[in-house]
Coordinates of C-alpha atoms in Angstrom, one line a residue:
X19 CA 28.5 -0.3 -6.1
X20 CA 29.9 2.7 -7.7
X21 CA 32.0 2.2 -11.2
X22 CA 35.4 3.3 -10.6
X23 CA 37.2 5.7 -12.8
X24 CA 40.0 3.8 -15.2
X25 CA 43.9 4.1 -14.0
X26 CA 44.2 6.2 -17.1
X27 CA 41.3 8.0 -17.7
X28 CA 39.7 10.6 -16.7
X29 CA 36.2 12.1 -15.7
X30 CA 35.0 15.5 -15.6
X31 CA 33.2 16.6 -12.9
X32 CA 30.9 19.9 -13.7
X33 CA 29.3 21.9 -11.5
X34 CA 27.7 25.5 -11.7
X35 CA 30.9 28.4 -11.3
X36 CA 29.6 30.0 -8.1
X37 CA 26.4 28.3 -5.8
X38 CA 24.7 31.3 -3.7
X39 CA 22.5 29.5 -1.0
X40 CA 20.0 30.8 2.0
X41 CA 17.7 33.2 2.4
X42 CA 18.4 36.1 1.1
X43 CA 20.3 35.1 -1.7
X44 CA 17.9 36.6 -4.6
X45 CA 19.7 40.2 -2.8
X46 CA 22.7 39.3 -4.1
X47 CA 21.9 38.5 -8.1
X48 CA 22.5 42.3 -9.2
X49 CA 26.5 41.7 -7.8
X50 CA 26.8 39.0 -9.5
X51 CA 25.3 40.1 -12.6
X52 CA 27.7 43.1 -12.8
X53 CA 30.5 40.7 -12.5
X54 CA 29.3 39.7 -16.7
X55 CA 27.4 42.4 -18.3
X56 CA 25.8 45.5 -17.9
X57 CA 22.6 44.3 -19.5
X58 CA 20.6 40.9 -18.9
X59 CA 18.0 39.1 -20.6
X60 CA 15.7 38.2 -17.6
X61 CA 13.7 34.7 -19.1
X62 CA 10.8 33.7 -17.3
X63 CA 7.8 32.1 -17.3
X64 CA 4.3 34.6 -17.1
X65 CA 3.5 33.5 -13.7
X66 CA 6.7 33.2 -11.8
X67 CA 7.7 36.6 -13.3
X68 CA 4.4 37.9 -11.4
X69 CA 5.8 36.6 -8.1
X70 CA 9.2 37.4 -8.4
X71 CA 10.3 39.1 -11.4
X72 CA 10.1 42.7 -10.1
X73 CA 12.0 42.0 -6.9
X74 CA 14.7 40.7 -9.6
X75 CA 15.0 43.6 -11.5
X76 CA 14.9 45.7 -8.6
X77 CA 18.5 44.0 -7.6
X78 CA 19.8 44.8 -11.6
X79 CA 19.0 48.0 -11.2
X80 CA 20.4 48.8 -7.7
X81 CA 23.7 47.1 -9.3
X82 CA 23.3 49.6 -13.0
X83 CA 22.0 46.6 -14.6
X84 CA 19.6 47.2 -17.8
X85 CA 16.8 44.3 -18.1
X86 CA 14.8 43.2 -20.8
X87 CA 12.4 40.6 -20.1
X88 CA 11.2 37.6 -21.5
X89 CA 8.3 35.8 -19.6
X90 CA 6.6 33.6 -22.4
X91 CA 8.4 30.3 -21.5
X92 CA 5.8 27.7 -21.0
X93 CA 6.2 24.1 -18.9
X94 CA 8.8 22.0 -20.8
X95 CA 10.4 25.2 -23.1
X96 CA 9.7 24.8 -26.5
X97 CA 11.9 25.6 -29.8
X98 CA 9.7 28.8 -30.4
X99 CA 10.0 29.5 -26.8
X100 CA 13.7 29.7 -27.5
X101 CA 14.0 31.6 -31.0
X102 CA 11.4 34.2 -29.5
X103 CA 13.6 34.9 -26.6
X104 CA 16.5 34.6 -28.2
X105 CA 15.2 37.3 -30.9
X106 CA 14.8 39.6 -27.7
X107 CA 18.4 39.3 -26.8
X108 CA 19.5 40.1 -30.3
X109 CA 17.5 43.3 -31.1
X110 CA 18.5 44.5 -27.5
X111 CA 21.9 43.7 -27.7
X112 CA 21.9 41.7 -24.2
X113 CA 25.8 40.6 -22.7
X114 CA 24.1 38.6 -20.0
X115 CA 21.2 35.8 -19.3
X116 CA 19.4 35.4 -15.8
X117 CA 16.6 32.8 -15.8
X118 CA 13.7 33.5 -12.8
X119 CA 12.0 29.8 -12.5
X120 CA 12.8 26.1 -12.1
X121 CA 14.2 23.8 -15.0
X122 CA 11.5 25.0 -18.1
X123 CA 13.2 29.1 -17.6
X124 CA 16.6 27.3 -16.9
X125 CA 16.6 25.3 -20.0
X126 CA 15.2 28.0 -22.0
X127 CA 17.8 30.6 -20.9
X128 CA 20.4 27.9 -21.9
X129 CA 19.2 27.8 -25.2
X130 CA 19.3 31.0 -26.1
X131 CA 22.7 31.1 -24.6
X132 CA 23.4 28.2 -27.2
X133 CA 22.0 29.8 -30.1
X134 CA 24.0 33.3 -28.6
X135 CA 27.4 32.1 -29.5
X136 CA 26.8 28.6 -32.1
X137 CA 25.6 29.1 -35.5
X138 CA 22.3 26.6 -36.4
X139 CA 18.7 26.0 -35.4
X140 CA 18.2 24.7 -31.6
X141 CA 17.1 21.0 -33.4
X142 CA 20.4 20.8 -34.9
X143 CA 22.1 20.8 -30.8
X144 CA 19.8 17.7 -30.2
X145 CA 22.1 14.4 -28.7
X146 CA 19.9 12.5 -31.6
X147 CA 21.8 14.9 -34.4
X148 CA 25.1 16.2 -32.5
X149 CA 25.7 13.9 -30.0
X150 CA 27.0 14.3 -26.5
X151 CA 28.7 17.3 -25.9
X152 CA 27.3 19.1 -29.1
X153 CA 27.9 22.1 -28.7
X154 CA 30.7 23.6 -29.4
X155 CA 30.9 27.0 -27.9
X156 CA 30.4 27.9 -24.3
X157 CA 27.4 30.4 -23.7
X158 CA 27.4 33.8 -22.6
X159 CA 27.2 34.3 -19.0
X160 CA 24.1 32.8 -17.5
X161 CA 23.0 33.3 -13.6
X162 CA 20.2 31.2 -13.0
X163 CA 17.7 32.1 -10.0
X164 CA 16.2 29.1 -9.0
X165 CA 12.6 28.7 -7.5
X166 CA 11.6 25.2 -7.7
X167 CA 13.8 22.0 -5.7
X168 CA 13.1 20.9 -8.5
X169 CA 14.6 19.9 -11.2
X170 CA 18.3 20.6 -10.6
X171 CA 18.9 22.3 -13.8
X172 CA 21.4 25.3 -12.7
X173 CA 23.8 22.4 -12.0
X174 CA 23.5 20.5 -15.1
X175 CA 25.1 20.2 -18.3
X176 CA 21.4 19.6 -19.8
X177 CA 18.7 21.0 -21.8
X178 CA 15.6 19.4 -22.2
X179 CA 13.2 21.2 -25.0
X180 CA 9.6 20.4 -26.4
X181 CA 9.3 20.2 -30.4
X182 CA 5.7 20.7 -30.7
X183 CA 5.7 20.5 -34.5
X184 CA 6.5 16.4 -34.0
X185 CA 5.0 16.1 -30.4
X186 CA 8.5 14.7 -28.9
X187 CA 10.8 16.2 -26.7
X188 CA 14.4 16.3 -27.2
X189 CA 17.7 16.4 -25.1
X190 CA 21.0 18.7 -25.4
X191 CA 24.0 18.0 -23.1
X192 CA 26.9 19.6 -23.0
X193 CA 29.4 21.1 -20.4
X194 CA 29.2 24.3 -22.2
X195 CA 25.8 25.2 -21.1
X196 CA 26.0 24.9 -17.4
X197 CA 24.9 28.0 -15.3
X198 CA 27.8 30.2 -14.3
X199 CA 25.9 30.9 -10.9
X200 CA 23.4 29.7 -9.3
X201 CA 21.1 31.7 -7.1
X202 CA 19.6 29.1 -4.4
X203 CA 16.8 30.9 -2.0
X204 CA 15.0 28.8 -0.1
X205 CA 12.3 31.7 0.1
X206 CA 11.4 31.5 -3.4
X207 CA 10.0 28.4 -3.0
X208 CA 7.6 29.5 -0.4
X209 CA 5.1 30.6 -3.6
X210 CA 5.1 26.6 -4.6
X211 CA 1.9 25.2 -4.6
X212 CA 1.3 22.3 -3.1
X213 CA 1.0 20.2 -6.9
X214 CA 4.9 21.4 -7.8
X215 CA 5.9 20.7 -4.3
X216 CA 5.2 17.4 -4.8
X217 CA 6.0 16.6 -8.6
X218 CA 9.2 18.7 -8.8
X219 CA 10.1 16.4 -5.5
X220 CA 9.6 13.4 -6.5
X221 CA 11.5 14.6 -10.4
X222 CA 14.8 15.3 -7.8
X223 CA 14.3 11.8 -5.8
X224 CA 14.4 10.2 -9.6
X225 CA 17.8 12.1 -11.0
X226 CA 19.0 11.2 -7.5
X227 CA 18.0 7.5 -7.9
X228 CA 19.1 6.9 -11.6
X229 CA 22.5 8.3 -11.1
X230 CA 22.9 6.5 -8.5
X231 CA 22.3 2.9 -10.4
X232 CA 23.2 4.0 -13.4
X233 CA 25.9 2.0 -15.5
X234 CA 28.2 5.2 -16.5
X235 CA 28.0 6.4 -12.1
X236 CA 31.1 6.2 -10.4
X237 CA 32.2 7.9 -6.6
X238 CA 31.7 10.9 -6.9
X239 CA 27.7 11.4 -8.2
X240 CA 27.1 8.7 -6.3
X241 CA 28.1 10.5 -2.9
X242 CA 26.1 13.7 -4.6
X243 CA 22.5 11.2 -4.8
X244 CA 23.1 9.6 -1.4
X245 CA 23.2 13.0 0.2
X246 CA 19.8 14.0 -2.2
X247 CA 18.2 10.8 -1.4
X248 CA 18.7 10.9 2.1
X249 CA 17.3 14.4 2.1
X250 CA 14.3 14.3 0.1
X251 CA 13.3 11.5 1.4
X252 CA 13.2 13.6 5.2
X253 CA 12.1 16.4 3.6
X254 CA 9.5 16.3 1.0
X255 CA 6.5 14.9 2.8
X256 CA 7.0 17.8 5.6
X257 CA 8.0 20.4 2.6
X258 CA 4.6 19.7 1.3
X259 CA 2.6 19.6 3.8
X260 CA 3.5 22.8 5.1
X261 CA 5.2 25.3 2.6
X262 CA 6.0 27.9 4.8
X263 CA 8.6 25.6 7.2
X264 CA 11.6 27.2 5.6
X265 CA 13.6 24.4 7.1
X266 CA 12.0 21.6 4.5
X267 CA 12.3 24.4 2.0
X268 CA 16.1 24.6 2.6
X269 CA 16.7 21.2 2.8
X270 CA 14.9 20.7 -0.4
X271 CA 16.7 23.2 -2.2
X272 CA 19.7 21.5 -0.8
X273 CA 18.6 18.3 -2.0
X274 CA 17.8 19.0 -5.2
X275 CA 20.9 20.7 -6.2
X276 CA 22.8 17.6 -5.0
X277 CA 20.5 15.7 -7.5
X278 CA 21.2 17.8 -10.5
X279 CA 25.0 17.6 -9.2
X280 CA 24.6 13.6 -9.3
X281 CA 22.8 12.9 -12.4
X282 CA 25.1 15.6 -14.3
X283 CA 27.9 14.1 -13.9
X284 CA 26.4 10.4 -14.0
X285 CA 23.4 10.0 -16.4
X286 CA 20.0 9.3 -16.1
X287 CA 18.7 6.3 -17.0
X288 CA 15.1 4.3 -18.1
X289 CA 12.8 6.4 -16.2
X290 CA 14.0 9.9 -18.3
X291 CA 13.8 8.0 -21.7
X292 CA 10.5 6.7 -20.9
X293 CA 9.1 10.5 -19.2
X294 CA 10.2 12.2 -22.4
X295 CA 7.9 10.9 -24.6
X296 CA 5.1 9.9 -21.8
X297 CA 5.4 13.6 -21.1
X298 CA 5.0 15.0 -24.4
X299 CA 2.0 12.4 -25.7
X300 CA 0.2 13.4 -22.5
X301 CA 1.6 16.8 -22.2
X302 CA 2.5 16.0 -18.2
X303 CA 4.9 18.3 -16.6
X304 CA 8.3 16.5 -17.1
X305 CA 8.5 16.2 -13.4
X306 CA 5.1 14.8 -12.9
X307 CA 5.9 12.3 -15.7
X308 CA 9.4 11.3 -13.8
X309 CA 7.4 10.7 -10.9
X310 CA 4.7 8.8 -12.5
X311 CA 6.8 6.3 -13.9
X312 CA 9.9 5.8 -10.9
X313 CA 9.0 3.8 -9.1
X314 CA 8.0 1.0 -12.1
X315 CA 11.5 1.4 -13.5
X316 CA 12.7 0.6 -10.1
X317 CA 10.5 -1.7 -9.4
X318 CA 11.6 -3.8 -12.8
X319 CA 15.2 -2.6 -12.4
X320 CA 15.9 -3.9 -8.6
X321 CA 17.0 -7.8 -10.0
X322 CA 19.9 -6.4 -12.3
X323 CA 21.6 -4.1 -9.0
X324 CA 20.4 -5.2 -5.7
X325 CA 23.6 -3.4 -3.7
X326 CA 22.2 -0.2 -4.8
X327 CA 18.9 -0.3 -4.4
X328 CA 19.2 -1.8 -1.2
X329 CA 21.2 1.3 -0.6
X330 CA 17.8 3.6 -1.7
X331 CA 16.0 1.5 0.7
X332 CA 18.0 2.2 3.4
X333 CA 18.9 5.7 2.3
X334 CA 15.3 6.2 2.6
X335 CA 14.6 4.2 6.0
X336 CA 12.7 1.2 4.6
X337 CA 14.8 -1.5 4.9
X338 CA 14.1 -3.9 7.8
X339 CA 17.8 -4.4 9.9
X340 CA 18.0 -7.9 8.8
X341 CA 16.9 -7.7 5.1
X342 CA 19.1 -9.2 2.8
X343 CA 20.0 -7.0 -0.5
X344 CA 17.6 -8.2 -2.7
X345 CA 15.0 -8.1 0.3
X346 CA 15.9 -4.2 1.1
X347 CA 16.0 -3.7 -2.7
X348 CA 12.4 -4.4 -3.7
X349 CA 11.2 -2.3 -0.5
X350 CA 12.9 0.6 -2.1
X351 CA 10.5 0.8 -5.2
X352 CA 7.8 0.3 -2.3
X353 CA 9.2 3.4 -0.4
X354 CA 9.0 5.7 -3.4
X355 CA 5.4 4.3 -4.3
X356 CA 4.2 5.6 -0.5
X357 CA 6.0 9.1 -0.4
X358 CA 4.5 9.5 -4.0
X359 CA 1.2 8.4 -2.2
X360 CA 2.2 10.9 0.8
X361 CA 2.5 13.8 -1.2
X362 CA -0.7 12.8 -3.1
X363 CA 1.0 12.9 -6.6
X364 CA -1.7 10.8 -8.8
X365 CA -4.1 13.8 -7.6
X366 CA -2.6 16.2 -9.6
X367 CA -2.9 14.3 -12.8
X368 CA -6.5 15.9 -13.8
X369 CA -5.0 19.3 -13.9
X370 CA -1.4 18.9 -15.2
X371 CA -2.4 15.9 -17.9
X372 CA -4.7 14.9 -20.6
X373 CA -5.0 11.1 -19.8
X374 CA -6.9 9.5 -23.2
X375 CA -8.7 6.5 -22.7
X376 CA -6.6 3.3 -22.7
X377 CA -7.2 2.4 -26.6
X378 CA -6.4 6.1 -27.8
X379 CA -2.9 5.4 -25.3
X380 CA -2.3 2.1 -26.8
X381 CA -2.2 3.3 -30.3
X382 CA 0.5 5.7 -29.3
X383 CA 2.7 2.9 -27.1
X384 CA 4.8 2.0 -29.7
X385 CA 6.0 5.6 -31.1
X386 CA 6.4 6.1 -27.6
X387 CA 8.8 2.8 -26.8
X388 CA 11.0 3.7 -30.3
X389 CA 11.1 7.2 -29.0
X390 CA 12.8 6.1 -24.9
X391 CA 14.4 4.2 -27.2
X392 CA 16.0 6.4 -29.6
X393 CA 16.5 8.7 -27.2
X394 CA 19.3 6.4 -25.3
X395 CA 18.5 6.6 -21.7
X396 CA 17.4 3.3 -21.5
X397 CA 20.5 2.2 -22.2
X398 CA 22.4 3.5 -19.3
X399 CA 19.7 1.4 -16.6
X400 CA 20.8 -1.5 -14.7
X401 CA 18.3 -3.4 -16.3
X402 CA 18.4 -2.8 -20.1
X403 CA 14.6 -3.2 -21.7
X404 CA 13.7 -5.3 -24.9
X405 CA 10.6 -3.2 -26.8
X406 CA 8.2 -5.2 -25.9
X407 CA 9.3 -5.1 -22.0
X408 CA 9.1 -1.2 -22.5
X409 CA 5.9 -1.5 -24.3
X410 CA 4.7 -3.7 -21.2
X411 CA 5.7 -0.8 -18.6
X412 CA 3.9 1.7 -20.3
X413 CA 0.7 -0.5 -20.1
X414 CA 1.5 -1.3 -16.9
X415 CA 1.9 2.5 -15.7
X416 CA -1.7 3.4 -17.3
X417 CA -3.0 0.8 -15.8
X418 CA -1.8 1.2 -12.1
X419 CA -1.5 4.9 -12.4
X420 CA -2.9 6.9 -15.2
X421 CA -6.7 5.8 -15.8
X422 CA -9.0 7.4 -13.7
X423 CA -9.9 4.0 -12.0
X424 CA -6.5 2.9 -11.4
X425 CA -5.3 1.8 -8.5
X426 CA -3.3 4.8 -7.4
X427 CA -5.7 6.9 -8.6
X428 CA -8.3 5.5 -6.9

């Protein structure tokens, strides 16, 4: 049941400025990059700049558009990731940012952007020291070219950084840092493997899914997650098992920008505050942590908002016509645990983790309980968790999912 907005309040609603979307869109980034600046920091990661990177500044040039590239991002950006590009964009004098990659050259263009026009370290922007809406100063223009569906970060008002000097990750929000345009080309994500097909699929299912149930959702996210529910849940399994059907492709491009529309403008809830520091102890791909730990949260979430998660169910087609709520509820965490099985996710854990044994993970399950705590996320789920209950789902998760004789592993 979404929350209504007060008789006298209000809520803002942010999107990206401009969405470009089809095939063919990458042509058009030069024109909109000339609309800005006549000289763009290009942020990428090494790989996806391989893939893609020259085909992008081919269309700045074509539109007398300088470039100067950054493509050190790693997965999950960290603070030196931003202060190195951002030093690039100072000595070369750069008017505009366009990111080549999903959320980890997303965020990282954002930051520079934030440290572009705000005076302080990237730390200091954290929602831990600043609070929401932290920053005050809007960044320079920033055109994001999207390649994952994914993480839905050229909608959002979020930035999600790795501080590898404490081994935590932390969040920035603000309306100031969403993308001015967002480049959506289904043909981009044709070079996904199979791995971030999956993981960066099941990361948009879970923004979709907690802002839907979260406490601070109201209409309209909540129309923006049943339209990406609905979607990925069609599309994924077909998306990954054949890369090249540029229908799923679409449709998951579609999807996933509806789920960074959703959570946006909602929240996310216990599964982010929990990934965050799962993701950073075990150095997971934050989308392969989301997707790890989903459908657990729901799963232990289901008794505190059965309308909506007998919604997911049935969003998702695994509600049986005569269930009751709190029936079609508990299939929904049952649905998510069989696409996750589908789209063989667990698999994928030997090369994108670093799974310790279970007494080396549960010397680190209370730092990493304080930290989803401290991080506030948990407070915006249905179903608020006590430490020891978020102690008990971490266990719970290495136990089901994360040793290598685990049931879902196995």
């Amino acid at each position: 049941m979404a929350h209504p907005t007060p008789a006298n309040g209000t809520r803002l609603v942010v999107s990206p400025g401009q969405v470009v979307l089809g095939t063919g869109a990458i042509e058009e980034v030069g024109e909109y990059a000339d609309l800005y600046g006549n000289r763009a920091l290009l942020v990428a990661t090494e790989q996806i700049d391989e893939i893609h990177g020259d085909r992008v500044r081919e269309q700045l040039s074509a539109a007398g558009i300088e470039t100067v590239s950054y493509t050190d991002v790693r997965p999950d950006p960290t603070v030196e990731n931003i202060e190195a590009a951002y030093d690039v964009w100072q000595r070369d004098e750069c008017d505009v940012i366009v990111t080549l990659g999903g959320g980890s050259s997303i965020d990282a263009g954002k930051g520079v952007g934030i440290l572009a026009t705000n005076d302080g370290h990237i730390r200091d922007f954290g929602v831990d020291r600043a609070g929401y809406e932290g920053v005050p100063n809007p960044t320079p223009p920033l055109i994001a070219v999207n390649t994952t569906a994914g993480t839905g970060s050229e909608a959002t008002r979020s930035v999600v950084v790795s501080d590898e000097s404490t081994d935590t990750k932390f969040l920035i929000v603000s309306k100031n840092v969403v993308p001015d345009v967002a480049v959506e080309d289904p043909e981009l994500t044709r070079s996904l493997p199979q791995s971030h097909t999956a993981f960066t699929g099941i990361d948009a299912l879970t923004h979709a899914i907690e802002a839907y149930v979260s406490v601070k959702s109201y209409g309209v996210p909540q129309d923006f997650a049943r339209g990406a529910i609905r979607r990925i849940g069609r599309w994924l399994p077909v998306a990954w098992a054949n890369g090249d059907d540029i229908e799923a492709r679409t449709e998951m491009m579609i999807g996933q920008l509806q789920a960074g529309q959703a959570f946006t403008n909602s929240s996310v809830a216990l599964v982010h505050g929990m990934a965050r520091p799962l993701g950073a102890q075990l150095h997971l791909p934050h989308g392969l942590a989301n997707a790890i730990l989903l459908p657990y949260v729901m799963e232990f979430s289901a008794m505190a908002a059965p309308e909506e998660y007998a919604e997911i169910a049935r969003l998702l087609e695994a509600a049986e016509p005569g269930d009751t709520d709190r029936e079609a509820a508990d299939r929904a965490s049952e649905a998510v645990h069989q696409l996750c099985a589908d789209v063989g996710l667990t698999s994928y854990l030997d090369d994108y983790g670093e799974i310790p044994s279970r007494e080396e993970y549960l010397d680190v399950v209370g730092k990493m309980a304080q930290d989803a705590i401290d991080s506030g996320s948990p407070d915006n789920n249905p179903r608020k968790p006590t430490r020891e209950e978020l102690e008990e789902l971490f266990v719970t998760v290495y136990d089901n999912a994360l040793a290598p004789d685990s049931p879902r592993r196995a």
